[in-house]
mmCIF file of C-alpha atoms and ligand atoms in Angstrom:
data_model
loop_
_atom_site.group_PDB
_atom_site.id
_atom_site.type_symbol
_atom_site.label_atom_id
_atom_site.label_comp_id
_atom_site.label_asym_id
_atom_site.label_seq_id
_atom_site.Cartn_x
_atom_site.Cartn_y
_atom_site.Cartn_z
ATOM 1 C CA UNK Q 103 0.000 0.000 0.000
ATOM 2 C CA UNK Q 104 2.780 2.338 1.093
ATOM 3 C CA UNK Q 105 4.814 1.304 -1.964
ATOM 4 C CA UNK Q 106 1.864 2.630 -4.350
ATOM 5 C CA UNK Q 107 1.282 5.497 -2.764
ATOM 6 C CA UNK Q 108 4.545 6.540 -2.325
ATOM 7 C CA UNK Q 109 4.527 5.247 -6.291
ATOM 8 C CA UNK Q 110 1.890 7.931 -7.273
ATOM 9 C CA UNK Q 111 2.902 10.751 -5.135
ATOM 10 C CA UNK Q 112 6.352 10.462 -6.919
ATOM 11 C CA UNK Q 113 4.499 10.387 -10.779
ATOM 12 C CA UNK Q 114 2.643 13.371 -9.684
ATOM 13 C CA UNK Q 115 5.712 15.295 -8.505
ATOM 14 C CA UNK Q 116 7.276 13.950 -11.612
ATOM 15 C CA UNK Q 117 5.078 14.918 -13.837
ATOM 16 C CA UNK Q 118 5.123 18.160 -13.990
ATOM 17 C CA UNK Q 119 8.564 18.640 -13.748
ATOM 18 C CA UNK Q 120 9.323 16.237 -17.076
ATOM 19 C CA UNK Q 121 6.824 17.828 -19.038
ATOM 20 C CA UNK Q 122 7.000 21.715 -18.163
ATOM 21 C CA UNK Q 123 7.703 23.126 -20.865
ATOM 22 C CA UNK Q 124 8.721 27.023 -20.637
ATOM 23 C CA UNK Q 125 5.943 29.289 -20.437
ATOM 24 C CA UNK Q 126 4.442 30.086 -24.346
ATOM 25 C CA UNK Q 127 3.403 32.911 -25.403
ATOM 26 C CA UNK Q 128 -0.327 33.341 -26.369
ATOM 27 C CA UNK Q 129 0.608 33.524 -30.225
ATOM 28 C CA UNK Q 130 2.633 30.451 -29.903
ATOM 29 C CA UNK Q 131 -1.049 28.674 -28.339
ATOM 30 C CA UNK Q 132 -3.254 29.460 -30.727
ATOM 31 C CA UNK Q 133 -3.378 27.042 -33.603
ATOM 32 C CA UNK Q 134 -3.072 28.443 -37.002
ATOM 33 C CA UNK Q 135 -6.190 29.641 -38.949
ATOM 34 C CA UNK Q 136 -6.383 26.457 -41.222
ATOM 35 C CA UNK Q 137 -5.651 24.241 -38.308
ATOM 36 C CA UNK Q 138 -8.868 25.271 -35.760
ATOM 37 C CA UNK Q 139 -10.939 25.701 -39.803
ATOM 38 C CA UNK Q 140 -9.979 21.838 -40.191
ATOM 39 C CA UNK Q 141 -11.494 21.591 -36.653
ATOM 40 C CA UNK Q 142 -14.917 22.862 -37.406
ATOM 41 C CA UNK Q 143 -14.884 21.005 -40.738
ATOM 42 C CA UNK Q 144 -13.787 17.966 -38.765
ATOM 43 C CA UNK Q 145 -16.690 18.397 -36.396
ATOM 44 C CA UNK Q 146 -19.270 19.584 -39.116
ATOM 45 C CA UNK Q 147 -18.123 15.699 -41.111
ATOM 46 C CA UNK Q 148 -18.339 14.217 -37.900
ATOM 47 C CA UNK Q 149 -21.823 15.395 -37.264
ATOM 48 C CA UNK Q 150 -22.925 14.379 -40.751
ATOM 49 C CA UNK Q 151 -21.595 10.767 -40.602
ATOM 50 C CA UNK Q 152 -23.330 9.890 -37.087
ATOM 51 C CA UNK Q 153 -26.160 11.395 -38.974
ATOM 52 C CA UNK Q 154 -26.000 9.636 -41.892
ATOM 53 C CA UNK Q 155 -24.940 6.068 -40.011
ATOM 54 C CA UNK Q 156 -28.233 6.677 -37.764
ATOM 55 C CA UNK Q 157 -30.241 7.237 -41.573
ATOM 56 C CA UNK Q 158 -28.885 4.508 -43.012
ATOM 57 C CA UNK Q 159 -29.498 2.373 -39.932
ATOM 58 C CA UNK Q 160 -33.156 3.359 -40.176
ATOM 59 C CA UNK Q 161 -33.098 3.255 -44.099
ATOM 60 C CA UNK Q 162 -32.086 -0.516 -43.540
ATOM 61 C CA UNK Q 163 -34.701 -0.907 -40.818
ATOM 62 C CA UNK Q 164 -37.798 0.191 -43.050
ATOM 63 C CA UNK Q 165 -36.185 -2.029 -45.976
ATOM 64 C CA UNK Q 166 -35.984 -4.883 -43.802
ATOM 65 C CA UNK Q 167 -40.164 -3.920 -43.079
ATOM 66 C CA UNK Q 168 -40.701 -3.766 -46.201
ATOM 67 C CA UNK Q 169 -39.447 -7.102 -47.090
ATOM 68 C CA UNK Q 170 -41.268 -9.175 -44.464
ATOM 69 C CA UNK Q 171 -44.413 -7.320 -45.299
ATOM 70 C CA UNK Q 172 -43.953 -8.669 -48.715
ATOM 71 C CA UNK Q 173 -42.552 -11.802 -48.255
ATOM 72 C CA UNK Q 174 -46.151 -12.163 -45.750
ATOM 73 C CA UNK Q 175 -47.697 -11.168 -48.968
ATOM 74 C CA UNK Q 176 -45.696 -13.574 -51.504
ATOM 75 C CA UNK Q 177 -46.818 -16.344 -49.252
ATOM 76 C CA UNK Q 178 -50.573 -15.209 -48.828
ATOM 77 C CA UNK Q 179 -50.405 -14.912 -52.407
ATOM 78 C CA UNK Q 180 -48.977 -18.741 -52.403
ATOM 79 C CA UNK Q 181 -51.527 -20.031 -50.436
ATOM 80 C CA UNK Q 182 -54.304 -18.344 -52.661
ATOM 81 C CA UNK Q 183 -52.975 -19.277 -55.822
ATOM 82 C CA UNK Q 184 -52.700 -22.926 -54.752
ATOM 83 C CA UNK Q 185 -55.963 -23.691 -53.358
ATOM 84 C CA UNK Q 186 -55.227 -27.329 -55.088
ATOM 85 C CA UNK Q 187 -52.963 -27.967 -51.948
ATOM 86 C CA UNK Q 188 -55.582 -28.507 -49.543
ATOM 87 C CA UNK Q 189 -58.217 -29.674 -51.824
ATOM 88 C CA UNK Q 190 -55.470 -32.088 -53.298
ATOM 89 C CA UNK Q 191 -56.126 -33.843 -50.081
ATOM 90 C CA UNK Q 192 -58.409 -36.301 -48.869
ATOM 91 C CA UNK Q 193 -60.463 -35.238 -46.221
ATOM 92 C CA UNK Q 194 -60.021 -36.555 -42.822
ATOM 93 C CA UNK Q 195 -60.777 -40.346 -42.402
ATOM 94 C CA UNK Q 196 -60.695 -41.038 -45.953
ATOM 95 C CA UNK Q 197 -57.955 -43.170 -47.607
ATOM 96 C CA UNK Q 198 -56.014 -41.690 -50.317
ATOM 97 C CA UNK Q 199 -55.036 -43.895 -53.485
ATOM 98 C CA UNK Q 200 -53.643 -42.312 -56.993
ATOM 99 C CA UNK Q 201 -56.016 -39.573 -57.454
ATOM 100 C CA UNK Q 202 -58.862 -40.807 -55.659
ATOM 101 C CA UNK Q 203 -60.216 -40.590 -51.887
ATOM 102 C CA UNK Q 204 -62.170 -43.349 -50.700
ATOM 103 C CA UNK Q 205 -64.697 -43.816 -47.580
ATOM 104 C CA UNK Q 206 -66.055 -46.885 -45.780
ATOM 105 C CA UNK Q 207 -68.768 -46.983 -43.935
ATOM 106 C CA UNK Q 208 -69.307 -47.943 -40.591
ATOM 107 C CA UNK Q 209 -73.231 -48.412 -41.053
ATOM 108 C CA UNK Q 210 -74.400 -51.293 -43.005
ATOM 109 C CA UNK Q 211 -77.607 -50.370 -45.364
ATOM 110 C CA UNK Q 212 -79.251 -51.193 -48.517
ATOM 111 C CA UNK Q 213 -77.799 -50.663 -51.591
ATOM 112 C CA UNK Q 214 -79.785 -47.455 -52.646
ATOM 113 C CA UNK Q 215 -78.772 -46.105 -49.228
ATOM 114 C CA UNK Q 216 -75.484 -46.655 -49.616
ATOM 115 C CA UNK Q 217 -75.896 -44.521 -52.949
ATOM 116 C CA UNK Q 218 -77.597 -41.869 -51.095
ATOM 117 C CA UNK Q 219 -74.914 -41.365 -48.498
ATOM 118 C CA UNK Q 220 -71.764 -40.949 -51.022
ATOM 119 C CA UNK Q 221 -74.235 -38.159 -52.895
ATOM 120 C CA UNK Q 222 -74.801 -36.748 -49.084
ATOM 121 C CA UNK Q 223 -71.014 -36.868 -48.717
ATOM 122 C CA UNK Q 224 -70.542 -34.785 -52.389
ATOM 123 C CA UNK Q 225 -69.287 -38.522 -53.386
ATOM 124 C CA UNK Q 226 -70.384 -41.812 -55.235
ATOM 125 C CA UNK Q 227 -70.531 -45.123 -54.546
ATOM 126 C CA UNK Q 228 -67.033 -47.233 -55.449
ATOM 127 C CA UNK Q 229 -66.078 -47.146 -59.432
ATOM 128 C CA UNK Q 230 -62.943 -49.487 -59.717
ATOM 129 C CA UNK Q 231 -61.474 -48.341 -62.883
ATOM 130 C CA UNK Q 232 -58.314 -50.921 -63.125
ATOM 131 C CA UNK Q 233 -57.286 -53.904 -61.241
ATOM 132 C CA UNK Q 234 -54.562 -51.854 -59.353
ATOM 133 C CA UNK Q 235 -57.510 -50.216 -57.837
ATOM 134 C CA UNK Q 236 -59.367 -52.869 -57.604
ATOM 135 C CA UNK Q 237 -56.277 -54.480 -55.475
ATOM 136 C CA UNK Q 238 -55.950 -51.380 -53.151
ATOM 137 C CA UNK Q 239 -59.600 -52.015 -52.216
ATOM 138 C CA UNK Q 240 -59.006 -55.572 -51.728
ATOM 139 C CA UNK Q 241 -56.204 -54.912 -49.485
ATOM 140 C CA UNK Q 242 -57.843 -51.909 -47.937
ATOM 141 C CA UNK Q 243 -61.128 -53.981 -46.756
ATOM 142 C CA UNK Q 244 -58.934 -57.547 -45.951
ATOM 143 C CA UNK Q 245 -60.061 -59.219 -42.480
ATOM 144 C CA UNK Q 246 -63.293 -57.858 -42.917
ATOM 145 C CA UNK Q 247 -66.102 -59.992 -42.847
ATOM 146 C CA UNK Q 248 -68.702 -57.633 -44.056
ATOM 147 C CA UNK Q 249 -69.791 -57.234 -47.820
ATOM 148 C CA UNK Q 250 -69.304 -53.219 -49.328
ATOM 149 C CA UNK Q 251 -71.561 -52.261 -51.964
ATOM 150 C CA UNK Q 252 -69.605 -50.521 -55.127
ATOM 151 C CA UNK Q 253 -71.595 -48.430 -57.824
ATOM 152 C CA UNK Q 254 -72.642 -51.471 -59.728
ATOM 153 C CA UNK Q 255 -75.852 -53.053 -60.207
ATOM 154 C CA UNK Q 256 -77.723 -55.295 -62.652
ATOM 155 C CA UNK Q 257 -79.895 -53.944 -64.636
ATOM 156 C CA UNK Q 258 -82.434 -56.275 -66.326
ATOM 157 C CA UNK Q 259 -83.205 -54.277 -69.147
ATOM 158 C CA UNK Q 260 -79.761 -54.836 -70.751
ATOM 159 C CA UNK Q 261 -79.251 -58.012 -68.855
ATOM 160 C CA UNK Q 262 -75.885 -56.761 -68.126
ATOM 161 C CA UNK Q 263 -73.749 -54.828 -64.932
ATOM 162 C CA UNK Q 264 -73.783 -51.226 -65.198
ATOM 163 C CA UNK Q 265 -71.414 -49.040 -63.426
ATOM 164 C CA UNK Q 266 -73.625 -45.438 -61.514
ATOM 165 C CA UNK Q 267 -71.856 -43.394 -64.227
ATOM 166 C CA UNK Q 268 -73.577 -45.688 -67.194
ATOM 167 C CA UNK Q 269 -70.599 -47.536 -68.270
ATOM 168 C CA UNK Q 270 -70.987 -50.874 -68.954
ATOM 169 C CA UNK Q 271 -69.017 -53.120 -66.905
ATOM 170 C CA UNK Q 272 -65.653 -54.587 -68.518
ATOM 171 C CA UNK Q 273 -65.305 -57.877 -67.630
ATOM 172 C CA UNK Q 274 -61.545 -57.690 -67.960
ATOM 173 C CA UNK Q 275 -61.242 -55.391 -65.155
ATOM 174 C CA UNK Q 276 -63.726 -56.654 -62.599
ATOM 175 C CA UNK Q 277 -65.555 -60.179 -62.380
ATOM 176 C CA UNK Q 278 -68.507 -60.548 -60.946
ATOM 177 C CA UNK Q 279 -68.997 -64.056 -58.661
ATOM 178 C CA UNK Q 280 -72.862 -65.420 -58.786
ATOM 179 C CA UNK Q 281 -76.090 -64.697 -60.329
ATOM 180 C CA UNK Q 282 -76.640 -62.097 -61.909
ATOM 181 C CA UNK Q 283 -80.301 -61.267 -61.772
ATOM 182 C CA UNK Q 284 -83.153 -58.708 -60.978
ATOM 183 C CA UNK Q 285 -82.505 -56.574 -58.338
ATOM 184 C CA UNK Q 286 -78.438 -57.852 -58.082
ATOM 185 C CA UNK Q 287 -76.003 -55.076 -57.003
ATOM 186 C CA UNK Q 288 -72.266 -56.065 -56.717
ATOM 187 C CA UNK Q 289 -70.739 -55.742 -53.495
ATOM 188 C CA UNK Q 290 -66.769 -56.412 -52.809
ATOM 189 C CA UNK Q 291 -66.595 -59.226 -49.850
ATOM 190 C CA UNK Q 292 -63.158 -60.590 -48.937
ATOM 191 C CA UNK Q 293 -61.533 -59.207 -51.308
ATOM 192 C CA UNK Q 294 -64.023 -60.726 -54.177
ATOM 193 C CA UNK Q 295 -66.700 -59.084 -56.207
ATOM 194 C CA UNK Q 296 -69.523 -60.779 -55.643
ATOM 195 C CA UNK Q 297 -73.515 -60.320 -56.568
ATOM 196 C CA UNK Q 298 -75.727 -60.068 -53.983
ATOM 197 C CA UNK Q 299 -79.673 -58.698 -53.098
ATOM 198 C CA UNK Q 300 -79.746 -54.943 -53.431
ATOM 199 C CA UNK Q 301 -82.145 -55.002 -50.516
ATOM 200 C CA UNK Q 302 -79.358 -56.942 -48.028
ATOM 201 C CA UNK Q 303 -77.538 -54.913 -45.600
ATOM 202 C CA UNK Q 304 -74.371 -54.288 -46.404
ATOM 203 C CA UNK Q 305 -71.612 -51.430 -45.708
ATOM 204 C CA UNK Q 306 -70.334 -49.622 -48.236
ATOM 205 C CA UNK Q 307 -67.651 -47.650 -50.027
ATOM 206 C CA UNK Q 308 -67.670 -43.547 -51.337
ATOM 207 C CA UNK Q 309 -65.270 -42.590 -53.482
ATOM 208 C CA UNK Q 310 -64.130 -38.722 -54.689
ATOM 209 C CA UNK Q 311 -61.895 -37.802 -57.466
ATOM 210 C CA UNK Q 312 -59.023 -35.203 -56.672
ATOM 211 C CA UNK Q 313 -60.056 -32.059 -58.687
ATOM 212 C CA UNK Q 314 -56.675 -31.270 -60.515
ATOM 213 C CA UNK Q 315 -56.794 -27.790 -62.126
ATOM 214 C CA UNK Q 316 -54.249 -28.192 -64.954
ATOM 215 C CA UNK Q 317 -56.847 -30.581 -66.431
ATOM 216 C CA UNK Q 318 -58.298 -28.606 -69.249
ATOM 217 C CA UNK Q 319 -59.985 -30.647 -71.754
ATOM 218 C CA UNK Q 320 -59.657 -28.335 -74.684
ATOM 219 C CA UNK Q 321 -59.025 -30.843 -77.158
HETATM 220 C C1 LIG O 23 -49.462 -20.748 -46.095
HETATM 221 O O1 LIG O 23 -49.860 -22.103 -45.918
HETATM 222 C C2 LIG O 23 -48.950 -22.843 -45.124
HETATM 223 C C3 LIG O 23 -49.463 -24.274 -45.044
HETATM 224 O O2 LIG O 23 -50.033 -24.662 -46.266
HETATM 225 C C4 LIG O 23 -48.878 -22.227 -43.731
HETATM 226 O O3 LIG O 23 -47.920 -22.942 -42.955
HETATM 227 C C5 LIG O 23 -48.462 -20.796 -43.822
HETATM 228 O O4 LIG O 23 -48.500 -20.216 -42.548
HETATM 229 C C6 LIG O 23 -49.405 -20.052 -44.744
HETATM 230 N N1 LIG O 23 -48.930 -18.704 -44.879
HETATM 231 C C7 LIG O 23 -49.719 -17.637 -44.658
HETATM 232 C C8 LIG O 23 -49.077 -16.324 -44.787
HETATM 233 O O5 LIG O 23 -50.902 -17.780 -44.378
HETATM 234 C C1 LIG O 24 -67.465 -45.282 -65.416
HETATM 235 O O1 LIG O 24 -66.718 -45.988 -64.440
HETATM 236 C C2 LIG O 24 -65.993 -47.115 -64.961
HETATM 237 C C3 LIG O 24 -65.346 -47.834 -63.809
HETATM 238 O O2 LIG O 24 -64.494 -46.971 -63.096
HETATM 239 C C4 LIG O 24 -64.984 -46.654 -65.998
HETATM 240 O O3 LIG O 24 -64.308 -47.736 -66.532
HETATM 241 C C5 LIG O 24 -65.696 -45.844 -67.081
HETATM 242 O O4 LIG O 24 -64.752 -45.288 -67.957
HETATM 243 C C6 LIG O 24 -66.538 -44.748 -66.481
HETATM 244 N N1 LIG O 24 -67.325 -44.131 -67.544
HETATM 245 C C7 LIG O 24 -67.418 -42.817 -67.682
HETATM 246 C C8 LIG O 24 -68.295 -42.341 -68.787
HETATM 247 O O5 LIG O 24 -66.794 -42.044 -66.967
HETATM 248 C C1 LIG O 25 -52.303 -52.874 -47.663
HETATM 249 O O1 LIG O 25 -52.945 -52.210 -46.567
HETATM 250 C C2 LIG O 25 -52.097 -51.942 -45.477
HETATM 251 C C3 LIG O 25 -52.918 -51.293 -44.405
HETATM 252 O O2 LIG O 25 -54.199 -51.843 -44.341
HETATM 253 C C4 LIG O 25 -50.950 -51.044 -45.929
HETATM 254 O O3 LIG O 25 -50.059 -50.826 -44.869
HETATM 255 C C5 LIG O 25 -50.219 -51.690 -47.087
HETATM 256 O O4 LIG O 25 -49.231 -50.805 -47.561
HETATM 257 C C6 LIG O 25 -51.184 -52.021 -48.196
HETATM 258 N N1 LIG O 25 -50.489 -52.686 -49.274
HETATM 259 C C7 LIG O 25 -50.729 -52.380 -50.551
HETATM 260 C C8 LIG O 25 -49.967 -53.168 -51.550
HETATM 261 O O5 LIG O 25 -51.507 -51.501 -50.872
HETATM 262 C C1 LIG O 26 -79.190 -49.510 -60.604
HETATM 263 O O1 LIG O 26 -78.585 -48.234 -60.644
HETATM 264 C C2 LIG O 26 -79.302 -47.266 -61.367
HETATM 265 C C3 LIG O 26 -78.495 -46.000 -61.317
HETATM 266 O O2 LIG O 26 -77.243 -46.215 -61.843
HETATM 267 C C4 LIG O 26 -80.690 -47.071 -60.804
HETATM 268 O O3 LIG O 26 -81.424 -46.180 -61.606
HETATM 269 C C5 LIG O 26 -81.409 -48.391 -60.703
HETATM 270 O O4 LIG O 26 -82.647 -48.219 -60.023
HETATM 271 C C6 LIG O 26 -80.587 -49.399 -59.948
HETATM 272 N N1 LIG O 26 -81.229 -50.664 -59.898
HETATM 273 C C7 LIG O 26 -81.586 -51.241 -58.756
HETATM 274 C C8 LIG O 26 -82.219 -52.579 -58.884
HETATM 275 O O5 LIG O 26 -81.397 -50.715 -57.659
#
């Protein structure tokens, strides 16, 4: 403690002594003209670059704004012009194959009812269009015991299947396994397609297409 002191005491006493210079005159103090000029310009440059840092700071800050804003926009923008995002999607508790969403029922009805409940549902009742659909189904409804109407029926008239849409069935696509007489709808039961009384109980599957929007039939 003593050695400090005794330290600073001595670099005060020093001090003065190194650096006194001989009294100056008051010519010799005053800076020349250009020197206290380069001063004020000095000052005047450093007021305008604090000025313009803080301008710049808050040009950058309203740019950065600006961007968000519009990158909020660009992506609102997004979402509007690609509505086929979320309606590219099955709704919930629907199964999703190719293009296609498909719904089974819980309920077991008749076959008209079954019909009426896809229309309710802004649907139709099952149209297999290939066997790799036809497969999906199979595998989609295996274990169950239950029968599930598609949208095919017999129609006597014709003596022949009919699919809702009023195609005729192709035979190459889907088979159907016993009679086929008045009043016959086709149902799919373990993974079969089978012919059975439209008036039985039976569950059922719905079906919706995917709307795709690039599909303009023009030609
Ligand atoms: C756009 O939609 C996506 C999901 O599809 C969502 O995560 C995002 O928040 C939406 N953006 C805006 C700005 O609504
Ligand atoms: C009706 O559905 C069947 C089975 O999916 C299909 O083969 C046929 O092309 C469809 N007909 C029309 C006119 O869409
Ligand atoms: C069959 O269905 C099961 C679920 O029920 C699924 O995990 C599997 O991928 C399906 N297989 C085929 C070939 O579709
Ligand atoms: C078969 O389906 C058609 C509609 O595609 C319907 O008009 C007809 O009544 C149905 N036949 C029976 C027996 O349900």
């Amino acid at each position: 403690m003593s050695v400090v002191y005794a330290d600073l005491n001595l670099a005060r006493t020093r001090e003065p002594k190194a650096e006194s210079p001989p009294p100056l005159s008051p010519d010799t103090c005053r800076c020349p003209r250009w020197h206290r000029l380069a001063l004020k310009f000095g000052c005047a440059g450093l007021i305008l670059l604090v000025l313009s840092v803080i301008g710049l700071g808050v040009l950058v800050l309203s740019l950065l704004q600006k961007l968000s804003v519009q990158e909020i926009s660009t992506d609102v923008q997004k979402n509007r012009t690609n509505p086929t995002d979320s309606s590219a999607k099955c709704p919930q508790d629907w199964l999703s194959h190719r293009d296609k969403c498909f719904h089974v029922s819980r309920a077991s009805n008749t076959w008209e009812e079954g019909l009426a409940d896809c229309d309710g549902k802004g649907a139709t009742l099952l149209l297999i269009q290939d066997q790799e659909e036809l497969r999906f189904i199979q595998n989609s409804t295996r274990g169950e015991d239950n029968s599930f109407w598609i949208g095919l029926n017999y129609t006597s008239t014709d003596k022949n299947w009919k699919w809702i849409n009023g195609s005729t069935l192709n035979s190459d696509v889907v088979k159907i396994n016993g009679d086929s007489t008045k009043g016959s709808c086709a149902a799919i039961s373990r993974g079969k397609a089978v012919s059975e009384s439209c008036v039985s109980d039976n569950r059922w599957i719905c079906q919706k297409e995917l709307k795709r929007e690039t599909t303009c039939n023009d030609s």
